[in-house]
Short mmCIF file of C-alpha atoms and ligand atoms in Angstrom, two decimals:
data_model
loop_
_atom_site.label_atom_id
_atom_site.label_comp_id
_atom_site.label_asym_id
_atom_site.label_seq_id
_atom_site.Cartn_x
_atom_site.Cartn_y
_atom_site.Cartn_z
CA MET A 120 1.20 22.52 -19.57
CA ASN A 121 4.35 23.86 -21.53
CA LYS A 122 5.03 20.36 -23.58
CA GLU A 123 8.15 23.16 -24.20
CA LEU A 124 9.30 23.42 -20.35
CA TYR A 125 8.74 19.88 -19.39
CA GLY A 126 10.60 17.79 -20.07
CA LYS A 127 13.81 20.27 -19.72
CA LEU A 128 15.80 19.93 -16.61
CA ILE A 129 16.83 22.97 -14.16
CA PHE A 130 20.52 22.59 -15.95
CA GLU A 131 18.89 22.51 -19.27
CA CYS A 132 17.05 26.84 -18.46
CA SER A 133 20.23 27.72 -17.81
CA VAL A 134 21.59 31.06 -19.49
CA PRO A 135 25.58 31.96 -18.56
CA GLY A 136 25.38 34.64 -15.67
CA ARG A 137 21.27 35.34 -15.40
CA ARG A 138 20.93 35.03 -11.54
CA GLY A 139 17.50 35.18 -10.16
CA PHE A 140 18.71 35.22 -6.24
CA SER A 141 21.69 37.19 -4.95
CA LEU A 142 23.68 36.26 -1.55
CA PRO A 143 24.06 38.16 1.55
CA VAL A 144 27.24 39.75 1.62
CA ASN A 145 29.19 37.20 3.47
CA THR A 146 30.77 38.82 6.65
CA TYR A 147 33.32 36.11 7.18
CA ALA A 148 35.12 35.93 4.33
CA ASP A 149 38.20 36.50 6.62
CA LYS A 150 38.02 34.39 8.39
CA LEU A 151 38.10 31.34 5.81
CA ALA A 152 41.55 31.09 5.66
CA ASP A 153 41.32 30.09 9.31
CA LEU A 154 40.06 27.36 7.52
CA PRO A 155 41.88 23.41 5.93
CA ALA A 156 43.10 24.67 2.47
CA GLU A 157 42.12 21.41 1.39
CA LEU A 158 38.95 22.17 2.41
CA LEU A 159 38.09 25.36 0.61
CA ARG A 160 36.24 24.82 -3.16
CA LYS A 161 38.66 26.16 -6.30
CA ASP A 162 35.71 26.63 -8.52
CA ALA A 163 32.31 27.82 -8.53
CA PRO A 164 30.40 25.18 -7.90
CA ALA A 165 28.27 23.84 -11.12
CA LEU A 166 24.74 25.32 -10.38
CA PRO A 167 21.95 26.64 -12.89
CA GLU A 168 22.35 30.07 -13.31
CA VAL A 169 17.56 30.90 -14.22
CA ASP A 170 16.22 34.21 -13.31
CA GLU A 171 12.79 33.51 -11.29
CA PRO A 172 10.68 33.05 -12.65
CA SER A 173 11.55 29.72 -15.19
CA LEU A 174 13.11 28.51 -11.91
CA VAL A 175 9.67 28.68 -10.22
CA ARG A 176 7.51 28.27 -13.25
CA HIS A 177 9.32 24.82 -14.34
CA TYR A 178 9.17 23.14 -10.31
CA ASN A 179 5.34 24.71 -11.31
CA ASN A 180 5.23 22.50 -14.44
CA LEU A 181 6.95 19.43 -12.65
CA SER A 182 4.36 19.51 -9.69
CA THR A 183 2.14 19.73 -11.96
CA ASN A 184 2.43 16.07 -13.73
CA ASN A 185 2.02 14.32 -10.29
CA PHE A 186 -0.67 11.73 -11.32
CA GLY A 187 -2.42 11.47 -6.71
CA VAL A 188 -5.98 10.48 -5.80
CA ASP A 189 -5.83 14.55 -5.50
CA THR A 190 -6.13 14.59 -9.35
CA GLY A 191 -8.05 11.45 -11.04
CA PHE A 192 -9.16 8.14 -10.35
CA TYR A 193 -6.53 6.05 -9.81
CA PRO A 194 -8.93 2.17 -9.23
CA LEU A 195 -5.69 0.14 -8.28
CA GLY A 196 -5.85 -2.90 -7.55
CA SER A 197 -5.29 -4.20 -4.28
CA CYS A 198 -3.85 -1.56 -3.31
CA THR A 199 -6.74 0.39 -2.13
CA MET A 200 -6.17 4.45 -3.15
CA LYS A 201 -9.29 5.72 -1.40
CA TYR A 202 -9.67 9.64 -1.04
CA ASN A 203 -7.64 11.05 1.41
CA PRO A 204 -10.09 13.03 3.26
CA LYS A 205 -7.75 16.67 4.32
CA LEU A 206 -9.62 16.45 7.73
CA ASN A 207 -6.80 13.95 8.68
CA GLU A 208 -3.74 16.48 7.59
CA GLU A 209 -4.73 19.61 9.14
CA ILE A 210 -5.07 17.09 12.51
CA ALA A 211 -1.15 15.69 11.66
CA ALA A 212 0.45 18.88 10.64
CA SER A 213 -1.56 21.27 13.79
CA PRO A 214 1.68 22.02 16.76
CA VAL A 215 0.90 19.84 18.93
CA VAL A 216 0.74 17.18 16.71
CA ALA A 217 4.11 17.86 15.30
CA GLY A 218 5.84 19.64 17.94
CA LEU A 219 5.73 16.38 19.93
CA HIS A 220 9.30 14.35 20.43
CA PRO A 221 9.35 10.77 20.70
CA ALA A 222 11.24 10.89 23.73
CA GLN A 223 9.36 12.79 25.78
CA PRO A 224 8.37 11.69 29.36
CA ASP A 225 4.96 9.94 29.97
CA ASP A 226 2.75 12.00 32.24
CA THR A 227 4.19 14.47 29.27
CA VAL A 228 2.70 13.13 26.16
CA GLN A 229 -0.96 11.18 27.54
CA GLY A 230 -2.93 13.30 25.25
CA ALA A 231 -0.59 11.34 22.48
CA LEU A 232 -0.74 8.32 23.87
CA GLU A 233 -3.91 7.98 24.61
CA ALA A 234 -4.90 8.26 21.15
CA TYR A 235 -2.14 5.55 20.23
CA PHE A 236 -3.94 3.61 22.72
CA THR A 237 -7.13 4.32 21.32
CA LEU A 238 -6.65 3.24 17.92
CA GLN A 239 -4.64 -0.18 19.64
CA SER A 240 -8.30 -0.69 20.87
CA PHE A 241 -10.40 0.04 17.40
CA LEU A 242 -8.04 -2.59 15.58
CA SER A 243 -8.29 -4.74 18.34
CA GLU A 244 -11.58 -4.01 17.59
CA ILE A 245 -12.57 -4.10 13.92
CA GLY A 246 -9.98 -7.12 13.04
CA GLY A 247 -11.08 -8.99 16.52
CA MET A 248 -7.33 -9.45 18.08
CA SER A 249 -6.76 -9.16 21.29
CA GLU A 250 -3.59 -6.62 20.44
CA PHE A 251 -1.81 -4.66 17.64
CA THR A 252 1.50 -3.43 17.50
CA LEU A 253 1.64 0.07 15.83
CA ASN A 254 5.27 -0.03 15.33
CA PRO A 255 5.53 -1.71 11.64
CA TYR A 256 6.21 0.63 9.05
CA ALA A 257 4.42 -1.15 5.90
CA GLY A 258 2.28 -3.80 4.82
CA ALA A 259 5.68 -6.04 3.92
CA HIS A 260 7.27 -4.94 7.24
CA GLY A 261 3.96 -5.91 9.06
CA GLU A 262 4.34 -9.65 6.86
CA LEU A 263 7.55 -10.16 8.45
CA THR A 264 6.66 -8.81 12.01
CA GLY A 265 4.11 -11.16 11.76
CA LEU A 266 5.95 -14.21 11.02
CA MET A 267 8.34 -13.63 13.08
CA VAL A 268 5.05 -13.99 15.91
CA ILE A 269 4.55 -16.49 14.34
CA HIS A 270 8.82 -18.18 14.28
CA ALA A 271 8.54 -16.85 18.02
CA TYR A 272 5.61 -18.63 19.54
CA HIS A 273 6.91 -22.53 17.58
CA ASP A 274 10.37 -22.12 19.45
CA HIS A 275 8.65 -21.33 22.67
CA ASN A 276 6.23 -24.47 22.30
CA GLY A 277 9.86 -26.39 21.45
CA SER A 278 8.32 -26.93 17.76
CA VAL A 279 11.46 -25.80 16.02
CA GLU A 280 10.76 -28.04 12.96
CA ARG A 281 8.46 -25.94 11.75
CA ASP A 282 10.14 -24.79 9.34
CA THR A 283 7.43 -24.37 5.94
CA VAL A 284 4.88 -21.39 5.18
CA LEU A 285 1.60 -22.48 3.15
CA VAL A 286 1.00 -19.31 0.73
CA PRO A 287 -2.15 -20.12 -2.02
CA ASP A 288 -0.87 -18.92 -5.45
CA SER A 289 -2.63 -16.32 -5.48
CA ALA A 290 -1.43 -14.34 -3.19
CA HIS A 291 0.81 -10.29 -2.55
CA GLY A 292 3.80 -11.29 -3.73
CA THR A 293 5.26 -9.61 -0.98
CA ASN A 294 3.79 -12.84 1.15
CA PRO A 295 6.29 -15.10 -0.21
CA ALA A 296 8.96 -12.63 0.77
CA SER A 297 8.06 -11.91 3.97
CA ALA A 298 7.93 -15.71 4.69
CA ASN A 299 11.38 -16.30 3.64
CA VAL A 300 13.22 -12.60 4.81
CA ALA A 301 11.57 -14.34 8.21
CA GLY A 302 13.59 -17.64 7.94
CA TYR A 303 10.91 -19.78 6.75
CA LYS A 304 10.26 -22.35 2.81
CA ILE A 305 8.09 -21.05 1.19
CA VAL A 306 5.08 -24.18 -0.53
CA GLU A 307 2.12 -22.97 -2.62
CA VAL A 308 -0.90 -23.97 -2.29
CA LYS A 309 -2.77 -24.05 -5.79
CA SER A 310 -6.51 -22.41 -6.57
CA LEU A 311 -9.51 -24.30 -8.00
CA GLU A 312 -11.18 -22.64 -10.86
CA ASP A 313 -13.14 -20.57 -9.35
CA GLY A 314 -10.27 -18.85 -7.52
CA THR A 315 -10.76 -20.00 -4.17
CA VAL A 316 -8.39 -21.73 -1.81
CA ASP A 317 -7.53 -26.01 -3.11
CA VAL A 318 -8.73 -27.16 0.06
CA ASP A 319 -6.89 -31.10 -0.50
CA ASP A 320 -4.72 -29.06 -1.75
CA LEU A 321 -3.93 -27.49 0.47
CA ARG A 322 -4.87 -31.22 3.23
CA SER A 323 -2.06 -32.88 0.96
CA LYS A 324 0.40 -29.52 1.89
CA LEU A 325 0.08 -30.00 6.18
CA ASN A 326 2.19 -31.56 7.79
CA ASP A 327 4.07 -30.75 10.98
CA HIS A 328 7.00 -28.37 9.50
CA VAL A 329 4.26 -25.80 9.07
CA ALA A 330 4.40 -22.85 10.84
CA ALA A 331 1.68 -21.22 9.28
CA MET A 332 -0.76 -20.33 5.82
CA MET A 333 -1.09 -17.39 4.93
CA MET A 334 -4.41 -15.81 3.98
CA THR A 335 -6.08 -12.44 1.70
CA ASN A 336 -9.68 -12.98 2.36
CA PRO A 337 -11.77 -12.14 0.08
CA ASN A 338 -8.40 -12.52 -1.77
CA THR A 339 -6.34 -10.63 -4.29
CA LEU A 340 -9.41 -11.81 -6.51
CA GLY A 341 -11.53 -9.97 -4.89
CA ILE A 342 -13.68 -12.87 -4.15
CA PHE A 343 -15.24 -13.50 -0.06
CA GLU A 344 -13.02 -17.34 0.92
CA LYS A 345 -16.04 -19.25 2.02
CA ARG A 346 -14.78 -22.64 3.47
CA ILE A 347 -12.40 -20.42 5.81
CA PRO A 348 -13.86 -21.91 9.24
CA GLU A 349 -12.76 -25.56 7.81
CA ILE A 350 -9.72 -24.11 6.04
CA ALA A 351 -8.25 -22.75 10.34
CA LYS A 352 -9.10 -25.96 11.92
CA MET A 353 -7.21 -27.54 9.54
CA VAL A 354 -4.18 -25.47 9.91
CA HIS A 355 -5.04 -26.02 13.62
CA GLU A 356 -5.43 -29.11 14.11
CA ALA A 357 -2.11 -29.52 12.11
CA GLY A 358 -1.05 -26.87 14.79
CA ALA A 359 0.14 -24.88 12.23
CA LEU A 360 -1.36 -20.92 12.83
CA MET A 361 -3.33 -18.31 10.70
CA TYR A 362 -1.93 -15.28 9.20
CA TYR A 363 -4.72 -13.52 7.85
CA ASP A 364 -3.05 -10.14 5.00
CA GLY A 365 -5.17 -7.35 5.74
CA ALA A 366 -3.16 -5.02 3.67
CA ASN A 367 -6.85 -4.24 2.58
CA LEU A 368 -9.83 -4.10 4.97
CA ASN A 369 -11.93 -2.63 2.85
CA PRO A 370 -15.69 -5.41 2.25
CA MET A 371 -14.59 -6.36 5.92
CA LEU A 372 -14.78 -3.02 8.08
CA GLY A 373 -17.15 -3.37 10.94
CA ILE A 374 -18.99 -6.89 8.65
CA ALA A 375 -16.62 -9.92 9.62
CA ARG A 376 -13.33 -10.35 11.53
CA PRO A 377 -10.62 -11.75 11.09
CA GLY A 378 -10.72 -13.12 14.52
CA ASP A 379 -14.27 -14.26 13.84
CA MET A 380 -13.18 -16.75 11.75
CA GLY A 381 -10.03 -18.57 12.83
CA PHE A 382 -7.51 -16.64 12.19
CA ASP A 383 -4.05 -15.66 14.62
CA VAL A 384 -1.86 -13.24 13.52
CA MET A 385 -2.90 -10.85 11.38
CA HIS A 386 -1.61 -6.76 9.64
CA ILE A 387 -3.59 -3.61 8.25
CA ASN A 388 -2.46 -0.87 6.18
CA LEU A 389 -3.49 2.72 7.25
CA HIS A 390 -2.49 3.51 3.79
CA LYS A 391 -4.81 1.32 1.66
CA THR A 392 -7.92 0.69 4.22
CA PHE A 393 -8.27 3.73 6.73
CA SER A 394 -7.21 6.76 3.95
CA THR A 395 -3.36 7.01 5.00
CA PRO A 396 -1.03 8.83 1.58
CA HIS A 397 -0.58 5.82 -0.05
CA GLY A 398 3.02 5.94 -2.30
CA GLY A 399 6.15 7.42 -3.72
CA GLY A 400 7.91 5.67 -0.71
CA GLY A 401 6.32 7.69 1.91
CA PRO A 402 5.55 7.10 5.43
CA GLY A 403 3.06 4.10 5.30
CA ALA A 404 1.89 2.47 8.27
CA GLY A 405 1.54 -1.85 9.02
CA PRO A 406 0.31 -2.47 12.59
CA VAL A 407 -0.11 -6.29 13.91
CA GLY A 408 -2.09 -7.83 16.18
CA VAL A 409 -2.77 -10.65 16.89
CA ARG A 410 -5.25 -13.29 19.45
CA LYS A 411 -4.89 -13.99 22.95
CA GLY A 412 -2.09 -15.53 23.95
CA LEU A 413 -0.21 -14.44 21.33
CA GLU A 414 1.11 -11.03 22.69
CA MET A 415 3.19 -11.60 24.61
CA PHE A 416 5.47 -11.59 21.72
CA LEU A 417 4.81 -8.34 19.66
CA PRO A 418 7.39 -6.26 19.68
CA ASN A 419 8.19 -3.29 21.84
CA PRO A 420 7.62 -0.02 22.35
CA ARG A 421 3.85 -0.16 23.17
CA VAL A 422 1.78 1.77 25.09
CA VAL A 423 -0.60 0.10 28.10
CA TYR A 424 -2.67 1.73 30.10
CA ASP A 425 -3.78 1.61 33.90
CA ALA A 426 -5.91 1.94 35.01
CA ASP A 427 -6.33 2.36 38.31
CA ASP A 428 -3.86 5.61 38.35
CA ASP A 429 -5.70 7.04 34.77
CA PHE A 430 -1.95 6.44 32.90
CA TYR A 431 -0.76 5.98 29.76
CA SER A 432 2.41 4.57 29.73
CA VAL A 433 4.59 3.13 26.90
CA VAL A 434 6.32 -0.24 27.53
CA THR A 435 10.26 -0.65 26.46
CA ASP A 436 11.58 -3.90 28.72
CA SER A 437 9.25 -7.32 28.14
CA PRO A 438 10.49 -11.30 28.55
CA GLU A 439 9.15 -12.36 25.48
CA ALA A 440 9.29 -10.00 23.22
CA LEU A 441 10.31 -9.85 20.05
CA GLY A 442 13.23 -6.93 19.45
CA ARG A 443 12.75 -3.75 18.36
CA ILE A 444 10.85 -3.92 14.53
CA SER A 445 11.81 0.01 14.11
CA SER A 446 12.24 2.98 16.00
CA TRP A 447 9.88 4.59 18.43
CA LEU A 448 6.78 3.66 18.00
CA GLY A 449 5.97 3.77 15.01
CA ASN A 450 5.11 6.50 11.92
CA TYR A 451 3.14 8.28 14.03
CA THR A 452 0.70 11.15 12.32
CA VAL A 453 0.45 8.32 10.03
CA GLU A 454 -1.28 6.61 12.96
CA LEU A 455 -3.13 9.63 13.77
CA ARG A 456 -3.80 10.38 11.08
CA ALA A 457 -6.57 6.93 10.92
CA LEU A 458 -7.45 7.57 13.90
CA ALA A 459 -9.14 10.63 12.30
CA TYR A 460 -11.00 8.54 9.81
CA ILE A 461 -11.49 5.82 12.08
CA LEU A 462 -13.80 8.53 14.14
CA SER A 463 -15.11 11.16 12.19
CA LEU A 464 -16.49 7.95 10.02
CA GLY A 465 -17.75 6.55 13.12
CA ALA A 466 -18.86 2.81 13.43
CA ASP A 467 -22.06 3.13 11.25
CA ASN A 468 -20.28 4.46 8.59
CA LEU A 469 -16.88 1.95 8.81
CA ALA A 470 -19.37 -0.25 8.58
CA GLN A 471 -20.96 0.69 5.30
CA VAL A 472 -17.70 1.13 3.40
CA GLY A 473 -17.08 -2.59 2.68
CA PRO A 474 -20.27 -2.09 1.03
CA LEU A 475 -20.38 0.64 -0.52
CA ALA A 476 -16.38 0.15 -1.98
CA THR A 477 -18.39 -3.92 -3.21
CA LEU A 478 -20.86 -1.68 -4.79
CA ASN A 479 -18.93 -0.28 -7.03
CA ALA A 480 -16.42 -2.86 -8.13
CA ASN A 481 -19.43 -5.33 -8.97
CA TYR A 482 -21.05 -2.02 -11.30
CA VAL A 483 -17.97 -1.20 -12.94
CA LYS A 484 -17.36 -5.43 -13.26
CA ASP A 485 -20.79 -5.67 -14.35
CA SER A 486 -20.31 -2.69 -17.66
CA LEU A 487 -17.56 -3.98 -19.06
CA LYS A 488 -17.93 -7.32 -18.53
CA ASP A 489 -19.21 -7.93 -22.08
CA VAL A 490 -15.96 -6.37 -23.29
CA TYR A 491 -13.13 -7.36 -21.28
CA LYS A 492 -12.87 -11.32 -20.56
CA LEU A 493 -13.78 -12.14 -16.94
CA PRO A 494 -12.64 -14.89 -16.20
CA ILE A 495 -14.56 -15.66 -12.12
CA ASP A 496 -18.08 -14.21 -12.99
CA GLY A 497 -20.45 -13.92 -10.27
CA ARG A 498 -20.61 -11.12 -7.83
CA CYS A 499 -17.17 -10.01 -6.35
CA LYS A 500 -16.64 -8.10 -3.01
CA HIS A 501 -14.21 -5.20 -3.28
CA GLU A 502 -12.21 -5.62 -7.05
CA PHE A 503 -12.46 -8.36 -9.34
CA VAL A 504 -10.17 -9.34 -12.40
CA PHE A 505 -10.47 -9.08 -15.81
CA ASP A 506 -7.73 -11.17 -18.55
CA GLY A 507 -7.78 -8.84 -20.81
CA LEU A 508 -10.14 -7.87 -23.59
CA ALA A 509 -12.56 -10.76 -24.58
CA ASP A 510 -11.87 -9.99 -27.99
CA LYS A 511 -8.38 -11.64 -28.59
CA SER A 512 -7.98 -11.40 -31.75
CA THR A 513 -6.51 -7.62 -32.54
CA ALA A 514 -3.16 -8.22 -29.73
CA VAL A 515 -4.11 -5.79 -27.92
CA THR A 516 -3.05 -6.23 -24.53
CA THR A 517 -3.32 -5.53 -20.97
CA LEU A 518 -0.47 -2.85 -21.25
CA HIS A 519 -1.25 -1.05 -24.30
CA VAL A 520 -5.18 -0.88 -22.30
CA ALA A 521 -3.58 0.67 -19.61
CA LYS A 522 -1.34 3.07 -20.99
CA ARG A 523 -3.94 3.99 -23.06
CA LEU A 524 -6.40 4.86 -20.30
CA LEU A 525 -3.39 8.00 -19.24
CA ASP A 526 -5.09 9.27 -22.50
CA PHE A 527 -8.12 9.86 -19.97
CA GLY A 528 -6.04 11.30 -17.33
CA PHE A 529 -7.16 7.89 -15.42
CA HIS A 530 -4.54 6.58 -13.49
CA ALA A 531 -4.46 2.40 -14.88
CA PRO A 532 -5.16 -0.54 -13.09
CA THR A 533 -2.82 -3.29 -11.74
CA ILE A 534 -1.57 -4.87 -14.20
CA TYR A 535 -0.47 -8.38 -15.10
CA PHE A 536 -1.34 -9.65 -11.42
CA PRO A 537 -1.88 -11.81 -10.11
CA LEU A 538 -0.14 -14.37 -11.91
CA LEU A 539 -3.46 -16.60 -12.28
CA PHE A 540 -3.91 -15.19 -16.26
CA HIS A 541 -2.44 -13.24 -18.69
CA GLU A 542 -3.09 -10.59 -19.04
CA SER A 543 -4.96 -10.14 -15.37
CA LEU A 544 -6.43 -6.08 -15.01
CA MET A 545 -7.15 -5.38 -11.14
CA ILE A 546 -10.09 -2.86 -10.57
CA GLU A 547 -10.46 -1.16 -7.31
CA PRO A 548 -12.48 1.18 -7.97
CA THR A 549 -12.96 1.64 -3.73
CA GLU A 550 -16.01 3.22 -2.05
CA THR A 551 -15.15 7.66 -2.99
CA GLU A 552 -15.70 7.48 -5.95
CA SER A 553 -18.87 9.31 -7.01
CA ARG A 554 -21.63 6.94 -9.66
CA GLU A 555 -20.33 10.12 -12.06
CA THR A 556 -16.68 8.78 -11.96
CA LEU A 557 -16.93 5.73 -12.30
CA ASP A 558 -19.28 6.21 -15.22
CA SER A 559 -17.38 8.32 -17.44
CA PHE A 560 -13.66 5.12 -16.47
CA ILE A 561 -16.98 2.27 -17.90
CA ALA A 562 -17.02 4.89 -20.95
CA VAL A 563 -13.55 5.55 -21.47
CA MET A 564 -13.29 1.35 -21.25
CA ARG A 565 -15.93 0.77 -23.26
CA ARG A 566 -14.05 3.53 -26.11
CA ILE A 567 -11.23 1.27 -25.47
CA ALA A 568 -12.34 -1.69 -26.10
CA GLY A 569 -13.82 -0.04 -30.28
CA GLU A 570 -10.28 1.79 -30.70
CA ALA A 571 -9.29 -2.12 -29.75
CA ALA A 572 -11.25 -3.10 -33.53
CA THR A 573 -10.72 -0.46 -35.43
CA ASP A 574 -7.12 1.09 -34.81
CA PRO A 575 -5.30 -1.00 -32.55
CA GLU A 576 -2.39 0.83 -33.91
CA MET A 577 -3.12 3.85 -32.35
CA LEU A 578 -3.53 1.52 -29.07
CA LYS A 579 -0.73 0.43 -29.16
CA THR A 580 1.03 3.90 -29.25
CA ALA A 581 -0.25 5.00 -26.59
CA PRO A 582 -0.05 7.11 -24.86
CA HIS A 583 -0.42 10.46 -27.08
CA ASN A 584 -1.95 13.12 -24.37
CA THR A 585 1.04 12.77 -21.52
CA PRO A 586 4.64 15.16 -21.19
CA VAL A 587 6.72 11.79 -21.74
CA SER A 588 5.34 8.44 -23.93
CA GLY A 589 6.94 5.79 -25.45
CA CYS A 590 8.92 5.48 -23.28
CA ASP A 591 11.02 1.83 -22.86
CA ASP A 592 10.11 0.62 -19.34
CA THR A 593 12.27 -2.54 -19.57
CA GLU A 594 15.46 -0.65 -21.15
CA ALA A 595 14.55 2.25 -17.16
CA ALA A 596 15.04 -0.79 -15.10
CA LEU A 597 17.73 -2.43 -16.49
CA HIS A 598 20.03 0.54 -16.93
CA PRO A 599 18.14 3.24 -14.92
CA ARG A 600 19.90 7.38 -15.68
CA VAL A 601 19.42 8.76 -12.82
CA LYS A 602 22.07 11.60 -12.92
CA PHE A 603 22.40 15.01 -15.31
CA SER A 604 25.18 13.52 -16.22
CA ASP A 605 23.68 10.46 -17.56
CA LEU A 606 21.54 12.42 -19.78
CA SER A 607 24.20 14.26 -21.75
C1 PLP B 55 -0.35 -4.20 -0.78
C2 PLP B 55 -0.54 -5.33 -0.24
C3 PLP B 55 0.26 -5.47 0.72
C4 PLP B 55 2.11 -4.87 0.97
O1 PLP B 55 2.07 -4.11 1.67
P1 PLP B 55 2.75 -2.60 1.43
O2 PLP B 55 3.10 -1.36 2.45
O3 PLP B 55 3.56 -2.35 0.17
O4 PLP B 55 4.25 -3.27 1.72
C5 PLP B 55 0.07 -6.87 0.67
N1 PLP B 55 -0.61 -7.62 0.60
C6 PLP B 55 -2.23 -7.18 0.05
C7 PLP B 55 -2.89 -7.96 0.01
C8 PLP B 55 -1.47 -6.12 -0.70
O5 PLP B 55 -2.26 -5.22 -1.43
#
C-alpha cells in the first residue's frame, strides 16, 4: 500500500486538463435551446481531472484499507463477527433471486415464499417459539417490534398501568433505548459480583407497573444465567412478560432454547448468529419470535402455508396485528443467506457451533488471564470480558491495547462495554477461527502486555503501522468533516 497515495482525495490528484475518459459526442446539443435557461449550467462542474491509471489505483488503494472479516481476525465481543460463507452470497446473488419483485402475485413466487416460510419455521424451532416475523431490519428494530408486541398484549388485556421495562445493568445499550422508543420507563436491575442478575434486586422492583423484563442469556459478560427458571416464574407471577435479547445466540444454537427457559418474546440477529454480512450500516435482519398466544400481535406482512392446497401466501391484514414495521417482508436476500447457512450446516453441525465458540473463548481467556485482569473467573460461554491489563501501574489503558492491536492486523475487541468495569475489553473469537489464528492473537496480546511494562509511551501513541494514526476520536465525533471543502 502506497502511503503517499492513501489519504489523498481524488480531488487532490487532479491536474488541469488531464483526462481519463471521453464522453460520447452529444447528439442532443441542438435541443438545449428547448430547456429553460435557468436549468442550464453556466460553468463546467468542478470534477477531478485525472488519468485512468491514477483513478483506478486511487480507488483500489482505498478498498484495501477496509478491514473486514474477510481480511482479518475480528474478535468484537457481543457482535459475533463470524466468517460469512461465500455459498450464501452465491445464492443471494443468483438471478432467480435478484430478479424477484416484492409485489409479484403469490402464485408466481411459491419457491421464494417457501424459503421464507422455512426460515420462519427453523427460527421458531431453534428459539422454542411458536411463530417468527422476519420483518425487522436490525437487532434494535427487533427489540422495538418485540416490545410493541408486549405493549399490544398488555393493552389487549386491559393492563394499561404497565409502563415500565426492567433491564439488567449489564444489558446491551439498545435494550433501554428500544424500551424508551416503545414508550416505556426503564428501571435497571443490578448484577451480582459473578455478573449474573441479582434476583433479590429484581424481586424488589417487580410490581404491577412492570410490562417486561429484558434479558440476554448468556449475558453480555458471557455468563449463563443459571437462575433463569426462577426469574421467569417471578416475572410471570407479577403479570409481566420475559423478553430475550438473542442478538447473539451462538452459544445456545441447538443446545438450549429461550422458549424452554420461560421467555415469551425474543429477537435474533441474522447478521450475528446466522453468518450474514454485518456492519458498515449494511442490511441486517432482526427477526422476532413469540410464544403461543402472542402470534396474533406480530406485524404483517407474514407468510402462511395452507397444507391442503400446498400453497404459500402473504398475509397483509389481520385484526390484532401491529401496523407495519417495515416495507414488504424484510431484507429478503439476508434471510436467504441465513437459510443457506442453516441448511448447509444441518441440525447436527448447528449444535456444534455453541460448543466450539465456547471452547475458543475459554482457550483465549485462559491463555491471557495471567496478564489481563479477569474480573469474573470460571467457564464463560462464547465471549468474556477483561478489565484491562493485570498490571495497572503503567497507566496503559484498554484503548491503548485496542489501538496497538491494529498494528498487527487484528481488529480490536469491543472496548469500554459492558459498563460494569472501567477498562472493559470484550473478546468473542467465534467458532469459525482456526487454532493458528487464535494462537497468533494470543501471542500479540501477550506481546502488548509486555510492551506495557517496557515501552508504555510507544503503546500510548499506537497505532504506528496503519495508514492513519493519532486520530482525535472526540474531535471527529464532535466536529466531523464530511465535505471536501471542510478539509481545506
Ligand atoms: C448487536 C446487539 C444488539 C443490537 O443489534 P443491532 O443489529 O446492532 O441493532 C442488541 N443486543 C445485543 C446483545 C447485541 O449484541
